[in-house]
JSON list of C-alpha atoms and ligand atoms in Angstrom, two decimals:
[
{"chain": "A", "resi": 205, "resn": "MET", "atom": "CA", "xyz": [0.00, 0.00, 0.00]},
{"chain": "A", "resi": 206, "resn": "GLU", "atom": "CA", "xyz": [1.36, 3.42, -0.99]},
{"chain": "A", "resi": 207, "resn": "ARG", "atom": "CA", "xyz": [0.47, 7.02, -0.23]},
{"chain": "A", "resi": 208, "resn": "SER", "atom": "CA", "xyz": [0.98, 10.05, -2.46]},
{"chain": "A", "resi": 209, "resn": "LEU", "atom": "CA", "xyz": [0.56, 13.79, -1.95]},
{"chain": "A", "resi": 210, "resn": "VAL", "atom": "CA", "xyz": [-1.77, 15.44, -4.45]},
{"chain": "A", "resi": 211, "resn": "LEU", "atom": "CA", "xyz": [-2.12, 19.21, -4.86]},
{"chain": "A", "resi": 212, "resn": "ILE", "atom": "CA", "xyz": [-5.03, 20.66, -6.80]},
{"chain": "A", "resi": 213, "resn": "LYS", "atom": "CA", "xyz": [-3.19, 23.74, -8.08]},
{"chain": "A", "resi": 214, "resn": "PRO", "atom": "CA", "xyz": [-4.54, 27.34, -8.26]},
{"chain": "A", "resi": 215, "resn": "ASP", "atom": "CA", "xyz": [-5.50, 27.03, -11.95]},
{"chain": "A", "resi": 216, "resn": "ALA", "atom": "CA", "xyz": [-7.63, 23.95, -11.25]},
{"chain": "A", "resi": 217, "resn": "MET", "atom": "CA", "xyz": [-9.37, 25.67, -8.34]},
{"chain": "A", "resi": 218, "resn": "GLN", "atom": "CA", "xyz": [-10.06, 28.81, -10.39]},
{"chain": "A", "resi": 219, "resn": "ARG", "atom": "CA", "xyz": [-11.41, 26.73, -13.29]},
{"chain": "A", "resi": 220, "resn": "LYS", "atom": "CA", "xyz": [-13.59, 24.60, -10.92]},
{"chain": "A", "resi": 221, "resn": "LEU", "atom": "CA", "xyz": [-11.88, 21.35, -11.91]},
{"chain": "A", "resi": 222, "resn": "ALA", "atom": "CA", "xyz": [-11.11, 20.15, -8.35]},
{"chain": "A", "resi": 223, "resn": "GLY", "atom": "CA", "xyz": [-14.02, 17.71, -8.24]},
{"chain": "A", "resi": 224, "resn": "ILE", "atom": "CA", "xyz": [-13.20, 16.11, -11.58]},
{"chain": "A", "resi": 225, "resn": "ILE", "atom": "CA", "xyz": [-9.54, 15.66, -10.62]},
{"chain": "A", "resi": 226, "resn": "ILE", "atom": "CA", "xyz": [-10.37, 14.12, -7.24]},
{"chain": "A", "resi": 227, "resn": "SER", "atom": "CA", "xyz": [-12.96, 11.92, -8.92]},
{"chain": "A", "resi": 228, "resn": "ARG", "atom": "CA", "xyz": [-10.46, 10.57, -11.45]},
{"chain": "A", "resi": 229, "resn": "PHE", "atom": "CA", "xyz": [-8.14, 9.38, -8.67]},
{"chain": "A", "resi": 230, "resn": "GLU", "atom": "CA", "xyz": [-11.05, 7.85, -6.74]},
{"chain": "A", "resi": 231, "resn": "ARG", "atom": "CA", "xyz": [-12.18, 6.03, -9.87]},
{"chain": "A", "resi": 232, "resn": "GLN", "atom": "CA", "xyz": [-8.69, 4.50, -10.09]},
{"chain": "A", "resi": 233, "resn": "GLY", "atom": "CA", "xyz": [-9.49, 2.85, -6.74]},
{"chain": "A", "resi": 234, "resn": "LEU", "atom": "CA", "xyz": [-7.49, 5.28, -4.63]},
{"chain": "A", "resi": 235, "resn": "LYS", "atom": "CA", "xyz": [-8.79, 6.30, -1.21]},
{"chain": "A", "resi": 236, "resn": "ILE", "atom": "CA", "xyz": [-8.68, 9.80, 0.30]},
{"chain": "A", "resi": 237, "resn": "VAL", "atom": "CA", "xyz": [-7.01, 9.58, 3.72]},
{"chain": "A", "resi": 238, "resn": "ALA", "atom": "CA", "xyz": [-6.36, 13.33, 4.25]},
{"chain": "A", "resi": 239, "resn": "MET", "atom": "CA", "xyz": [-7.60, 16.54, 2.64]},
{"chain": "A", "resi": 240, "resn": "LYS", "atom": "CA", "xyz": [-7.53, 20.29, 3.30]},
{"chain": "A", "resi": 241, "resn": "MET", "atom": "CA", "xyz": [-7.92, 23.59, 1.47]},
{"chain": "A", "resi": 242, "resn": "LEU", "atom": "CA", "xyz": [-5.23, 26.18, 2.11]},
{"chain": "A", "resi": 243, "resn": "GLN", "atom": "CA", "xyz": [-3.20, 28.96, 0.54]},
{"chain": "A", "resi": 244, "resn": "MET", "atom": "CA", "xyz": [0.48, 27.99, 0.50]},
{"chain": "A", "resi": 245, "resn": "ASP", "atom": "CA", "xyz": [2.97, 30.57, 1.75]},
{"chain": "A", "resi": 246, "resn": "LYS", "atom": "CA", "xyz": [6.39, 31.18, 0.20]},
{"chain": "A", "resi": 247, "resn": "THR", "atom": "CA", "xyz": [8.23, 29.09, 2.81]},
{"chain": "A", "resi": 248, "resn": "LEU", "atom": "CA", "xyz": [6.02, 26.04, 2.28]},
{"chain": "A", "resi": 249, "resn": "ALA", "atom": "CA", "xyz": [6.26, 26.43, -1.52]},
{"chain": "A", "resi": 250, "resn": "GLN", "atom": "CA", "xyz": [10.06, 26.65, -1.41]},
{"chain": "A", "resi": 251, "resn": "GLN", "atom": "CA", "xyz": [10.21, 23.55, 0.82]},
{"chain": "A", "resi": 252, "resn": "HIS", "atom": "CA", "xyz": [7.77, 21.59, -1.32]},
{"chain": "A", "resi": 253, "resn": "TYR", "atom": "CA", "xyz": [9.64, 22.44, -4.55]},
{"chain": "A", "resi": 254, "resn": "ALA", "atom": "CA", "xyz": [13.14, 22.41, -2.99]},
{"chain": "A", "resi": 255, "resn": "VAL", "atom": "CA", "xyz": [14.49, 20.04, -5.70]},
{"chain": "A", "resi": 256, "resn": "HIS", "atom": "CA", "xyz": [13.82, 22.76, -8.28]},
{"chain": "A", "resi": 257, "resn": "GLN", "atom": "CA", "xyz": [15.68, 25.53, -6.41]},
{"chain": "A", "resi": 258, "resn": "GLY", "atom": "CA", "xyz": [18.01, 27.34, -8.84]},
{"chain": "A", "resi": 259, "resn": "LYS", "atom": "CA", "xyz": [16.08, 26.38, -11.98]},
{"chain": "A", "resi": 260, "resn": "THR", "atom": "CA", "xyz": [14.91, 29.13, -14.35]},
{"chain": "A", "resi": 261, "resn": "PHE", "atom": "CA", "xyz": [11.23, 28.54, -13.54]},
{"chain": "A", "resi": 262, "resn": "PHE", "atom": "CA", "xyz": [11.63, 28.26, -9.73]},
{"chain": "A", "resi": 263, "resn": "ASN", "atom": "CA", "xyz": [10.55, 31.81, -8.78]},
{"chain": "A", "resi": 264, "resn": "ASP", "atom": "CA", "xyz": [7.59, 31.74, -11.19]},
{"chain": "A", "resi": 265, "resn": "LEU", "atom": "CA", "xyz": [6.57, 28.35, -9.82]},
{"chain": "A", "resi": 266, "resn": "VAL", "atom": "CA", "xyz": [6.63, 29.59, -6.20]},
{"chain": "A", "resi": 267, "resn": "GLU", "atom": "CA", "xyz": [4.69, 32.70, -7.19]},
{"chain": "A", "resi": 268, "resn": "PHE", "atom": "CA", "xyz": [2.08, 30.65, -9.05]},
{"chain": "A", "resi": 269, "resn": "ILE", "atom": "CA", "xyz": [1.52, 27.99, -6.39]},
{"chain": "A", "resi": 270, "resn": "THR", "atom": "CA", "xyz": [1.11, 30.67, -3.68]},
{"chain": "A", "resi": 271, "resn": "SER", "atom": "CA", "xyz": [-1.14, 32.92, -5.80]},
{"chain": "A", "resi": 272, "resn": "SER", "atom": "CA", "xyz": [-4.48, 31.44, -4.79]},
{"chain": "A", "resi": 273, "resn": "PRO", "atom": "CA", "xyz": [-5.91, 28.63, -2.59]},
{"chain": "A", "resi": 274, "resn": "ILE", "atom": "CA", "xyz": [-5.25, 24.98, -3.34]},
{"chain": "A", "resi": 275, "resn": "ILE", "atom": "CA", "xyz": [-6.47, 21.61, -2.07]},
{"chain": "A", "resi": 276, "resn": "ALA", "atom": "CA", "xyz": [-3.87, 19.27, -0.59]},
{"chain": "A", "resi": 277, "resn": "ALA", "atom": "CA", "xyz": [-4.79, 15.61, -0.27]},
{"chain": "A", "resi": 278, "resn": "VAL", "atom": "CA", "xyz": [-3.23, 12.26, 0.53]},
{"chain": "A", "resi": 279, "resn": "PHE", "atom": "CA", "xyz": [-4.41, 9.36, -1.63]},
{"chain": "A", "resi": 280, "resn": "GLU", "atom": "CA", "xyz": [-3.75, 5.78, -0.60]},
{"chain": "A", "resi": 281, "resn": "GLY", "atom": "CA", "xyz": [-3.80, 2.58, -2.62]},
{"chain": "A", "resi": 282, "resn": "GLU", "atom": "CA", "xyz": [-1.75, -0.03, -4.41]},
{"chain": "A", "resi": 283, "resn": "ARG", "atom": "CA", "xyz": [0.92, 1.64, -6.57]},
{"chain": "A", "resi": 284, "resn": "ALA", "atom": "CA", "xyz": [-0.73, 5.00, -5.72]},
{"chain": "A", "resi": 285, "resn": "ILE", "atom": "CA", "xyz": [2.30, 7.05, -6.80]},
{"chain": "A", "resi": 286, "resn": "GLU", "atom": "CA", "xyz": [2.50, 5.51, -10.27]},
{"chain": "A", "resi": 287, "resn": "VAL", "atom": "CA", "xyz": [-1.29, 5.45, -10.77]},
{"chain": "A", "resi": 288, "resn": "ILE", "atom": "CA", "xyz": [-1.51, 9.16, -9.95]},
{"chain": "A", "resi": 289, "resn": "ARG", "atom": "CA", "xyz": [1.46, 10.09, -12.18]},
{"chain": "A", "resi": 290, "resn": "GLN", "atom": "CA", "xyz": [-0.13, 8.18, -15.09]},
{"chain": "A", "resi": 291, "resn": "THR", "atom": "CA", "xyz": [-3.55, 9.72, -14.51]},
{"chain": "A", "resi": 292, "resn": "MET", "atom": "CA", "xyz": [-2.00, 13.24, -14.36]},
{"chain": "A", "resi": 293, "resn": "GLY", "atom": "CA", "xyz": [0.07, 12.81, -17.53]},
{"chain": "A", "resi": 294, "resn": "GLU", "atom": "CA", "xyz": [3.34, 14.43, -18.49]},
{"chain": "A", "resi": 295, "resn": "THR", "atom": "CA", "xyz": [4.38, 17.76, -16.93]},
{"chain": "A", "resi": 296, "resn": "ASP", "atom": "CA", "xyz": [3.80, 19.70, -20.17]},
{"chain": "A", "resi": 297, "resn": "PRO", "atom": "CA", "xyz": [0.13, 19.40, -21.21]},
{"chain": "A", "resi": 298, "resn": "ALA", "atom": "CA", "xyz": [1.20, 19.78, -24.86]},
{"chain": "A", "resi": 299, "resn": "LYS", "atom": "CA", "xyz": [3.12, 16.50, -24.55]},
{"chain": "A", "resi": 300, "resn": "ALA", "atom": "CA", "xyz": [0.66, 14.66, -22.29]},
{"chain": "A", "resi": 301, "resn": "SER", "atom": "CA", "xyz": [-1.79, 12.09, -23.67]},
{"chain": "A", "resi": 302, "resn": "SER", "atom": "CA", "xyz": [-5.29, 13.49, -24.15]},
{"chain": "A", "resi": 303, "resn": "HIS", "atom": "CA", "xyz": [-6.56, 10.70, -21.87]},
{"chain": "A", "resi": 304, "resn": "THR", "atom": "CA", "xyz": [-4.75, 12.28, -18.90]},
{"chain": "A", "resi": 305, "resn": "ILE", "atom": "CA", "xyz": [-5.84, 15.20, -16.69]},
{"chain": "A", "resi": 306, "resn": "ARG", "atom": "CA", "xyz": [-3.05, 17.47, -17.93]},
{"chain": "A", "resi": 307, "resn": "GLY", "atom": "CA", "xyz": [-3.35, 16.40, -21.57]},
{"chain": "A", "resi": 308, "resn": "ASN", "atom": "CA", "xyz": [-7.11, 16.83, -21.52]},
{"chain": "A", "resi": 309, "resn": "SER", "atom": "CA", "xyz": [-7.46, 20.08, -19.54]},
{"chain": "A", "resi": 310, "resn": "GLY", "atom": "CA", "xyz": [-4.02, 21.60, -18.78]},
{"chain": "A", "resi": 311, "resn": "LEU", "atom": "CA", "xyz": [-3.24, 24.94, -20.48]},
{"chain": "A", "resi": 312, "resn": "ASP", "atom": "CA", "xyz": [0.59, 25.08, -20.37]},
{"chain": "A", "resi": 313, "resn": "ILE", "atom": "CA", "xyz": [3.58, 23.76, -18.43]},
{"chain": "A", "resi": 314, "resn": "GLN", "atom": "CA", "xyz": [2.91, 26.09, -15.49]},
{"chain": "A", "resi": 315, "resn": "HIS", "atom": "CA", "xyz": [-0.87, 25.80, -15.57]},
{"chain": "A", "resi": 316, "resn": "ASN", "atom": "CA", "xyz": [-0.90, 22.01, -15.44]},
{"chain": "A", "resi": 317, "resn": "LEU", "atom": "CA", "xyz": [-3.59, 21.65, -12.75]},
{"chain": "A", "resi": 318, "resn": "VAL", "atom": "CA", "xyz": [-2.20, 19.04, -10.41]},
{"chain": "A", "resi": 319, "resn": "HIS", "atom": "CA", "xyz": [0.81, 17.81, -8.46]},
{"chain": "A", "resi": 320, "resn": "GLY", "atom": "CA", "xyz": [1.54, 14.20, -7.54]},
{"chain": "A", "resi": 321, "resn": "SER", "atom": "CA", "xyz": [4.57, 12.85, -5.70]},
{"chain": "A", "resi": 322, "resn": "ASP", "atom": "CA", "xyz": [7.17, 11.18, -7.94]},
{"chain": "A", "resi": 323, "resn": "SER", "atom": "CA", "xyz": [8.66, 8.62, -5.52]},
{"chain": "A", "resi": 324, "resn": "ALA", "atom": "CA", "xyz": [7.93, 6.96, -2.18]},
{"chain": "A", "resi": 325, "resn": "GLU", "atom": "CA", "xyz": [10.68, 9.00, -0.55]},
{"chain": "A", "resi": 326, "resn": "ASN", "atom": "CA", "xyz": [9.34, 12.32, -1.88]},
{"chain": "A", "resi": 327, "resn": "ALA", "atom": "CA", "xyz": [5.77, 11.31, -1.03]},
{"chain": "A", "resi": 328, "resn": "LYS", "atom": "CA", "xyz": [6.75, 10.83, 2.60]},
{"chain": "A", "resi": 329, "resn": "ARG", "atom": "CA", "xyz": [8.60, 14.16, 2.72]},
{"chain": "A", "resi": 330, "resn": "GLU", "atom": "CA", "xyz": [5.81, 16.08, 0.96]},
{"chain": "A", "resi": 331, "resn": "ILE", "atom": "CA", "xyz": [2.99, 14.56, 3.04]},
{"chain": "A", "resi": 332, "resn": "SER", "atom": "CA", "xyz": [4.78, 15.61, 6.23]},
{"chain": "A", "resi": 333, "resn": "LEU", "atom": "CA", "xyz": [5.00, 19.23, 4.96]},
{"chain": "A", "resi": 334, "resn": "PHE", "atom": "CA", "xyz": [1.20, 19.45, 4.63]},
{"chain": "A", "resi": 335, "resn": "PHE", "atom": "CA", "xyz": [-0.21, 17.04, 7.23]},
{"chain": "A", "resi": 336, "resn": "SER", "atom": "CA", "xyz": [0.54, 16.05, 10.80]},
{"chain": "A", "resi": 337, "resn": "PRO", "atom": "CA", "xyz": [0.19, 12.29, 11.49]},
{"chain": "A", "resi": 338, "resn": "ASP", "atom": "CA", "xyz": [-3.14, 12.81, 13.31]},
{"chain": "A", "resi": 339, "resn": "GLU", "atom": "CA", "xyz": [-4.65, 14.48, 10.21]},
{"chain": "A", "resi": 340, "resn": "ILE", "atom": "CA", "xyz": [-4.23, 11.27, 8.20]},
{"chain": "A", "resi": 341, "resn": "LEU", "atom": "CA", "xyz": [-7.31, 9.14, 8.83]},
{"chain": "A", "resi": 342, "resn": "ASP", "atom": "CA", "xyz": [-7.46, 5.48, 7.93]},
{"chain": "A", "resi": 343, "resn": "TYR", "atom": "CA", "xyz": [-10.77, 3.67, 7.51]},
{"chain": "A", "resi": 344, "resn": "SER", "atom": "CA", "xyz": [-12.21, 0.50, 6.04]},
{"chain": "A", "resi": 345, "resn": "GLU", "atom": "CA", "xyz": [-13.29, 0.43, 2.40]},
{"chain": "A", "resi": 346, "resn": "GLU", "atom": "CA", "xyz": [-16.21, -1.88, 3.32]},
{"chain": "A", "resi": 347, "resn": "ILE", "atom": "CA", "xyz": [-19.60, -0.13, 3.46]},
{"chain": "A", "resi": 348, "resn": "ASP", "atom": "CA", "xyz": [-20.57, 0.06, 7.15]},
{"chain": "A", "resi": 349, "resn": "LYS", "atom": "CA", "xyz": [-24.40, -0.13, 7.23]},
{"chain": "B", "resi": 241, "resn": "IDP", "atom": "P1", "xyz": [5.85, 17.38, -12.23]},
{"chain": "B", "resi": 241, "resn": "IDP", "atom": "O1", "xyz": [4.85, 18.34, -11.64]},
{"chain": "B", "resi": 241, "resn": "IDP", "atom": "O2", "xyz": [5.31, 16.66, -13.42]},
{"chain": "B", "resi": 241, "resn": "IDP", "atom": "O3", "xyz": [6.45, 16.45, -11.21]},
{"chain": "B", "resi": 241, "resn": "IDP", "atom": "P2", "xyz": [8.39, 18.81, -12.17]},
{"chain": "B", "resi": 241, "resn": "IDP", "atom": "O4", "xyz": [9.48, 18.65, -13.17]},
{"chain": "B", "resi": 241, "resn": "IDP", "atom": "O5", "xyz": [8.59, 18.23, -10.80]},
{"chain": "B", "resi": 241, "resn": "IDP", "atom": "O6", "xyz": [7.04, 18.27, -12.83]},
{"chain": "B", "resi": 241, "resn": "IDP", "atom": "O7", "xyz": [8.13, 20.37, -12.03]},
{"chain": "B", "resi": 241, "resn": "IDP", "atom": "C1", "xyz": [7.32, 20.87, -11.00]},
{"chain": "B", "resi": 241, "resn": "IDP", "atom": "C2", "xyz": [6.37, 21.90, -11.56]},
{"chain": "B", "resi": 241, "resn": "IDP", "atom": "O8", "xyz": [7.13, 23.02, -12.02]},
{"chain": "B", "resi": 241, "resn": "IDP", "atom": "C3", "xyz": [5.58, 21.45, -12.79]},
{"chain": "B", "resi": 241, "resn": "IDP", "atom": "O9", "xyz": [4.39, 20.77, -12.48]},
{"chain": "B", "resi": 241, "resn": "IDP", "atom": "C4", "xyz": [5.29, 22.77, -13.48]},
{"chain": "B", "resi": 241, "resn": "IDP", "atom": "O10", "xyz": [4.17, 23.42, -12.88]},
{"chain": "B", "resi": 241, "resn": "IDP", "atom": "C5", "xyz": [6.54, 23.57, -13.18]},
{"chain": "B", "resi": 241, "resn": "IDP", "atom": "N1", "xyz": [7.50, 23.49, -14.29]},
{"chain": "B", "resi": 241, "resn": "IDP", "atom": "C6", "xyz": [8.30, 22.45, -14.61]},
{"chain": "B", "resi": 241, "resn": "IDP", "atom": "N2", "xyz": [9.07, 22.71, -15.67]},
{"chain": "B", "resi": 241, "resn": "IDP", "atom": "C7", "xyz": [8.75, 23.98, -16.03]},
{"chain": "B", "resi": 241, "resn": "IDP", "atom": "C8", "xyz": [9.21, 24.86, -17.10]},
{"chain": "B", "resi": 241, "resn": "IDP", "atom": "O11", "xyz": [10.06, 24.51, -17.90]},
{"chain": "B", "resi": 241, "resn": "IDP", "atom": "N3", "xyz": [8.63, 26.10, -17.13]},
{"chain": "B", "resi": 241, "resn": "IDP", "atom": "C9", "xyz": [7.68, 26.51, -16.24]},
{"chain": "B", "resi": 241, "resn": "IDP", "atom": "N4", "xyz": [7.22, 25.71, -15.25]},
{"chain": "B", "resi": 241, "resn": "IDP", "atom": "C10", "xyz": [7.75, 24.47, -15.15]},
{"chain": "B", "resi": 242, "resn": "MG", "atom": "MG1", "xyz": [7.71, 16.78, -9.59]}
]
């Protein structure tokens, strides 16, 4: 069982695509175990995107991700990291398959709607930036009538 951090980015919130994005991951059999809406500050953005520090697009990326509220969520399931990356599509919507979220609805490489962790190690690090352990809630997938 794996967990991945998903961010519904400012462009997705502004375009009212949050529900569709969440729904696509749920339909892949992934379970929401944490979720919150927040506006990221510069410190959190720089920590979250620390691997990109020094790149040409870093400052624009931090400015964009902090520009408006987002939804942060933890999805859990088998191969969750890979399933989410495949469902999102490639970073640049112009290169992503039209069957993916980014390929179908993303506008450009910055406005690509969604973040998903790219490895188990990064998922762990990213989840801990957004959620304390007691905000991650496990529950059965059986319907409890
Ligand atoms: P990912 O989101 O598919 O994992 P990364 O390479 O980790 O892609 O880049 C993080 C984010 O930075 C991307 O989702 C995108 O919003 C932004 N980004 C990446 N490359 C560029 C670029 O060349 N120009 C502008 N923004 C970029
Ligand atoms: Mg990445």
